[in-house]
Every structure is written in C-alpha cells, then in structure tokens.
PDB file of C-alpha atoms and ligand atoms in Angstrom:
ATOM      1  CA  MET A  20     111.977 115.318  84.828  1.00  0.00           C
ATOM      2  CA  PRO A  21     116.022 114.290  83.862  1.00  0.00           C
ATOM      3  CA  ALA A  22     116.173 111.814  80.609  1.00  0.00           C
ATOM      4  CA  ASN A  23     115.977 108.638  82.033  1.00  0.00           C
ATOM      5  CA  THR A  24     114.189 108.746  85.381  1.00  0.00           C
ATOM      6  CA  PRO A  25     112.055 105.281  84.803  1.00  0.00           C
ATOM      7  CA  THR A  26     108.365 104.526  83.288  1.00  0.00           C
ATOM      8  CA  PRO A  27     106.637 103.828  86.081  1.00  0.00           C
ATOM      9  CA  ASN A  28     104.990 100.131  86.143  1.00  0.00           C
ATOM     10  CA  LEU A  29     102.263 100.599  88.039  1.00  0.00           C
ATOM     11  CA  ALA A  30     100.910  97.587  88.367  1.00  0.00           C
ATOM     12  CA  THR A  31     104.099  96.931  90.083  1.00  0.00           C
ATOM     13  CA  LEU A  32     104.060  99.823  92.022  1.00  0.00           C
ATOM     14  CA  ALA A  33      99.993  99.100  93.594  1.00  0.00           C
ATOM     15  CA  ARG A  34     101.229  95.336  93.903  1.00  0.00           C
ATOM     16  CA  THR A  35     104.394  96.602  96.610  1.00  0.00           C
ATOM     17  CA  ALA A  36     101.632  99.325  97.864  1.00  0.00           C
ATOM     18  CA  ILE A  37      99.090  96.416  98.483  1.00  0.00           C
ATOM     19  CA  GLU A  38     102.110  94.453 100.563  1.00  0.00           C
ATOM     20  CA  ALA A  39     102.839  97.702 102.443  1.00  0.00           C
ATOM     21  CA  SER A  40      99.434  98.632 103.882  1.00  0.00           C
ATOM     22  CA  GLU A  41      99.907  94.937 105.326  1.00  0.00           C
ATOM     23  CA  ARG A  42     102.128  96.705 107.677  1.00  0.00           C
ATOM     24  CA  ALA A  43      99.058  99.610 108.878  1.00  0.00           C
ATOM     25  CA  TYR A  44      99.825 100.411 112.326  1.00  0.00           C
ATOM     26  CA  ALA A  45      96.025 101.112 113.000  1.00  0.00           C
ATOM     27  CA  PRO A  46      94.392  99.656 115.664  1.00  0.00           C
ATOM     28  CA  TYR A  47      92.157 102.772 116.009  1.00  0.00           C
ATOM     29  CA  SER A  48      90.567 102.864 112.846  1.00  0.00           C
ATOM     30  CA  LYS A  49      91.353  99.524 111.198  1.00  0.00           C
ATOM     31  CA  PHE A  50      91.832 101.330 108.533  1.00  0.00           C
ATOM     32  CA  LYS A  51      94.734  99.348 106.480  1.00  0.00           C
ATOM     33  CA  VAL A  52      97.353 102.113 103.820  1.00  0.00           C
ATOM     34  CA  GLY A  53      99.923 101.348 101.493  1.00  0.00           C
ATOM     35  CA  ALA A  54     102.499 103.382  99.695  1.00  0.00           C
ATOM     36  CA  ALA A  55     104.518 103.212  96.853  1.00  0.00           C
ATOM     37  CA  LEU A  56     106.195 105.928  95.676  1.00  0.00           C
ATOM     38  CA  LEU A  57     108.963 106.545  92.503  1.00  0.00           C
ATOM     39  CA  ALA A  58     111.382 108.129  92.759  1.00  0.00           C
ATOM     40  CA  GLU A  59     113.279 109.547  89.569  1.00  0.00           C
ATOM     41  CA  ASP A  60     116.168 107.728  90.829  1.00  0.00           C
ATOM     42  CA  GLY A  61     115.153 104.253  90.426  1.00  0.00           C
ATOM     43  CA  ARG A  62     114.357 104.353  93.760  1.00  0.00           C
ATOM     44  CA  VAL A  63     111.237 102.819  95.437  1.00  0.00           C
ATOM     45  CA  PHE A  64     109.867 104.047  98.733  1.00  0.00           C
ATOM     46  CA  THR A  65     107.374 102.395 100.500  1.00  0.00           C
ATOM     47  CA  GLY A  66     104.606 103.559 103.885  1.00  0.00           C
ATOM     48  CA  CYS A  67     102.278 102.713 106.108  1.00  0.00           C
ATOM     49  CA  ASN A  68      99.643 104.639 107.871  1.00  0.00           C
ATOM     50  CA  VAL A  69     101.150 104.835 111.551  1.00  0.00           C
ATOM     51  CA  GLU A  70      98.292 105.570 113.914  1.00  0.00           C
ATOM     52  CA  ASN A  71      98.732 107.026 117.560  1.00  0.00           C
ATOM     53  CA  ALA A  72      96.324 107.010 120.727  1.00  0.00           C
ATOM     54  CA  SER A  73      96.584 110.812 120.508  1.00  0.00           C
ATOM     55  CA  TYR A  74      94.341 110.413 116.933  1.00  0.00           C
ATOM     56  CA  GLY A  75      95.871 113.707 115.743  1.00  0.00           C
ATOM     57  CA  LEU A  76      99.592 112.845 115.451  1.00  0.00           C
ATOM     58  CA  THR A  77      98.461 109.759 112.773  1.00  0.00           C
ATOM     59  CA  ASN A  78     100.665 109.798 109.613  1.00  0.00           C
ATOM     60  CA  CYS A  79      99.709 108.869 106.531  1.00  0.00           C
ATOM     61  CA  ALA A  80     100.390 105.923 104.658  1.00  0.00           C
ATOM     62  CA  GLU A  81     101.195 108.476 101.704  1.00  0.00           C
ATOM     63  CA  ARG A  82     103.616 110.831 103.392  1.00  0.00           C
ATOM     64  CA  THR A  83     105.246 107.703 105.061  1.00  0.00           C
ATOM     65  CA  ALA A  84     106.571 106.632 101.533  1.00  0.00           C
ATOM     66  CA  VAL A  85     108.034 111.276 101.327  1.00  0.00           C
ATOM     67  CA  PHE A  86     108.806 111.388 104.253  1.00  0.00           C
ATOM     68  CA  LYS A  87     111.422 108.444 104.330  1.00  0.00           C
ATOM     69  CA  ALA A  88     112.362 108.825 100.992  1.00  0.00           C
ATOM     70  CA  VAL A  89     113.364 112.400 101.673  1.00  0.00           C
ATOM     71  CA  SER A  90     114.814 111.562 104.164  1.00  0.00           C
ATOM     72  CA  GLU A  91     116.466 109.287 102.796  1.00  0.00           C
ATOM     73  CA  GLY A  92     118.357 112.215  99.847  1.00  0.00           C
ATOM     74  CA  ALA A  93     115.427 111.376  97.045  1.00  0.00           C
ATOM     75  CA  THR A  94     113.359 114.752  96.343  1.00  0.00           C
ATOM     76  CA  HIS A  95     111.552 113.989  92.658  1.00  0.00           C
ATOM     77  CA  PHE A  96     109.346 111.422  91.894  1.00  0.00           C
ATOM     78  CA  ALA A  97     107.453 109.971  88.866  1.00  0.00           C
ATOM     79  CA  ALA A  98     104.333 108.026  90.408  1.00  0.00           C
ATOM     80  CA  ILE A  99     102.700 107.807  94.152  1.00  0.00           C
ATOM     81  CA  ALA A 100     100.596 104.005  94.208  1.00  0.00           C
ATOM     82  CA  ILE A 101      98.105 104.016  97.101  1.00  0.00           C
ATOM     83  CA  ALA A 102      96.368 101.420  98.183  1.00  0.00           C
ATOM     84  CA  GLY A 103      92.946 101.094 100.645  1.00  0.00           C
ATOM     85  CA  GLY A 104      89.833 100.667 100.751  1.00  0.00           C
ATOM     86  CA  VAL A 105      87.243  97.519 100.623  1.00  0.00           C
ATOM     87  CA  GLY A 106      85.069  97.669  97.866  1.00  0.00           C
ATOM     88  CA  ASP A 107      86.142 100.825  96.376  1.00  0.00           C
ATOM     89  CA  VAL A 108      89.426 102.702  97.125  1.00  0.00           C
ATOM     90  CA  ALA A 109      91.145 105.099  99.401  1.00  0.00           C
ATOM     91  CA  MET A 110      91.058 108.820  98.073  1.00  0.00           C
ATOM     92  CA  PRO A 111      94.786 110.679  99.085  1.00  0.00           C
ATOM     93  CA  CYS A 112      93.711 113.831 101.095  1.00  0.00           C
ATOM     94  CA  GLY A 113      94.125 117.164 100.934  1.00  0.00           C
ATOM     95  CA  ALA A 114      96.862 117.399 103.668  1.00  0.00           C
ATOM     96  CA  CYS A 115      99.050 114.051 101.164  1.00  0.00           C
ATOM     97  CA  ARG A 116      97.783 115.318  98.412  1.00  0.00           C
ATOM     98  CA  GLN A 117     100.160 119.099  99.587  1.00  0.00           C
ATOM     99  CA  VAL A 118     102.768 116.860  99.416  1.00  0.00           C
ATOM    100  CA  LEU A 119     102.789 114.824  97.116  1.00  0.00           C
ATOM    101  CA  ALA A 120     102.293 118.480  95.991  1.00  0.00           C
ATOM    102  CA  GLU A 121     105.977 119.930  96.796  1.00  0.00           C
ATOM    103  CA  PHE A 122     107.975 117.214  95.497  1.00  0.00           C
ATOM    104  CA  CYS A 123     106.080 115.267  92.125  1.00  0.00           C
ATOM    105  CA  PRO A 124     105.225 116.950  88.722  1.00  0.00           C
ATOM    106  CA  PRO A 125     101.553 117.875  87.631  1.00  0.00           C
ATOM    107  CA  ASP A 126     101.677 114.499  85.473  1.00  0.00           C
ATOM    108  CA  ALA A 127     102.846 112.117  87.505  1.00  0.00           C
ATOM    109  CA  PRO A 128     100.754 109.557  87.731  1.00  0.00           C
ATOM    110  CA  VAL A 129      99.062 108.044  91.223  1.00  0.00           C
ATOM    111  CA  ARG A 130      96.924 105.026  90.559  1.00  0.00           C
ATOM    112  CA  CYS A 131      94.947 104.316  93.877  1.00  0.00           C
ATOM    113  CA  VAL A 132      93.565 100.455  93.803  1.00  0.00           C
ATOM    114  CA  SER A 133      91.851  98.622  96.822  1.00  0.00           C
ATOM    115  CA  LEU A 134      93.283  96.910  99.279  1.00  0.00           C
ATOM    116  CA  ASP A 135      92.614  93.027  97.191  1.00  0.00           C
ATOM    117  CA  GLY A 136      93.878  94.734  93.912  1.00  0.00           C
ATOM    118  CA  SER A 137      90.528  94.289  92.169  1.00  0.00           C
ATOM    119  CA  ILE A 138      89.233  98.435  92.071  1.00  0.00           C
ATOM    120  CA  VAL A 139      92.114 100.679  90.622  1.00  0.00           C
ATOM    121  CA  LYS A 140      92.043 104.581  89.479  1.00  0.00           C
ATOM    122  CA  ASP A 141      94.428 106.224  88.205  1.00  0.00           C
ATOM    123  CA  PHE A 142      95.473 110.381  88.404  1.00  0.00           C
ATOM    124  CA  THR A 143      97.083 112.445  88.457  1.00  0.00           C
ATOM    125  CA  VAL A 144      98.599 115.388  91.068  1.00  0.00           C
ATOM    126  CA  GLY A 145      98.215 117.756  89.149  1.00  0.00           C
ATOM    127  CA  GLU A 146      94.380 116.464  88.991  1.00  0.00           C
ATOM    128  CA  LEU A 147      93.553 116.135  92.440  1.00  0.00           C
ATOM    129  CA  LEU A 148      94.962 119.796  93.549  1.00  0.00           C
ATOM    130  CA  PRO A 149      94.392 121.991  90.865  1.00  0.00           C
ATOM    131  CA  GLY A 150      95.556 125.263  92.297  1.00  0.00           C
ATOM    132  CA  VAL A 151      98.096 123.802  94.942  1.00  0.00           C
ATOM    133  CA  PHE A 152      99.545 126.307  97.113  1.00  0.00           C
ATOM    134  CA  SER A 153     103.163 127.643  96.676  1.00  0.00           C
ATOM    135  CA  LEU A 154     106.075 129.886  97.739  1.00  0.00           C
TER     136      LEU A 154
HETATM  137  N1  THU B  27      94.772 107.674 105.708  1.00  0.00           N
HETATM  138  C1  THU B  27      96.169 107.169 104.772  1.00  0.00           C
HETATM  139  O1  THU B  27      96.816 106.531 105.763  1.00  0.00           O
HETATM  140  N2  THU B  27      95.992 107.915 103.640  1.00  0.00           N
HETATM  141  C2  THU B  27      95.414 109.071 103.514  1.00  0.00           C
HETATM  142  O2  THU B  27      95.459 109.912 102.113  1.00  0.00           O
HETATM  143  C3  THU B  27      93.707 108.819 104.118  1.00  0.00           C
HETATM  144  C4  THU B  27      93.583 108.640 105.948  1.00  0.00           C
HETATM  145  C5  THU B  27      94.643 106.148 106.938  1.00  0.00           C
HETATM  146  C6  THU B  27      95.202 107.717 107.894  1.00  0.00           C
HETATM  147  C7  THU B  27      94.577 106.800 109.347  1.00  0.00           C
HETATM  148  O3  THU B  27      95.045 106.312 110.082  1.00  0.00           O
HETATM  149  C8  THU B  27      93.074 105.914 108.377  1.00  0.00           C
HETATM  150  O4  THU B  27      93.097 105.991 107.396  1.00  0.00           O
HETATM  151  C9  THU B  27      91.914 106.271 108.637  1.00  0.00           C
HETATM  152  O5  THU B  27      91.442 107.772 107.828  1.00  0.00           O
END
C-alpha cells in the first residue's frame, strides 16, 4: 500500500453509503443497498443496487461502486462501507466479495451498517473471502 494511502474514516464512509442507498433502484425487491468505496488516491466512489425487470441483470451496490471507480481510473481501494438492511446489516454477496478481493488488499476494512446506521459490523476483505480465486 503506498505511504500516502488515506486513513479510512469508516464512520464518514458509512454515512456516505447510507446516502447512496437512497438512490437505489430497487422496485422489485424493495431492498435498498448503498456503498462507499475509498480509493487509495483519496477519492470516494458511491454505488447503489440497480435492479432490472430481467432480475438476473441486477447489479449490486458494491459492484456499482467498484465499476464506477475502475472506469474513472481508480483500481486500488483502502476501504468500503456498505449500507443495507433493517434490524441487521446486509452482508456483501459472494460475487461482490470476489470483485472486492480483486482490487482491495486482504486487510482492507469492510464496514457493514444497517440503513439507519444503528447497527455496525466490521470485517476485512480477507475475512469475507478466505481462499479467494486468483490468477
Ligand atoms: N444486493 C446488493 O446490492 N449487494 C449485495 O451484496 C447483496 C444484494 C442487492 C441486489 C438486489 O437489488 C437486492 O439487494 C436484493 O437481493
């Protein structure tokens, strides 16, 4: 990790993820998810889930954030916050864990918060996907 990598402020990142969840396009599941991804260059990229009438085309909030970031030239990330769930946090799905593992070091923090911010659970990318597939 470069020496100038920003120290993640996970509380701020979580608040940004909650704000991003308000932009979720989830007319089918009604399950809103937001993500805020801190790049090593200090930029924060947000994402929300984007559903489709053809259900399998749905894109999760985390992957929306990652794909936005990569398309803007950021490919190394220091932390992510994910906002979803009422009464508990939403955990990132398997596909999103694999995508995060592609671009984050194993010790990168993953903060999961409920939509109202009252429940917070902290993990690392490596904890969430032991035995990651890599080439
Ligand atoms: N969802 C995410 O945005 N991220 C995840 O990691 C798990 C699931 C979304 C996809 C879908 O729009 C809704 O949650 C219900 O599955």
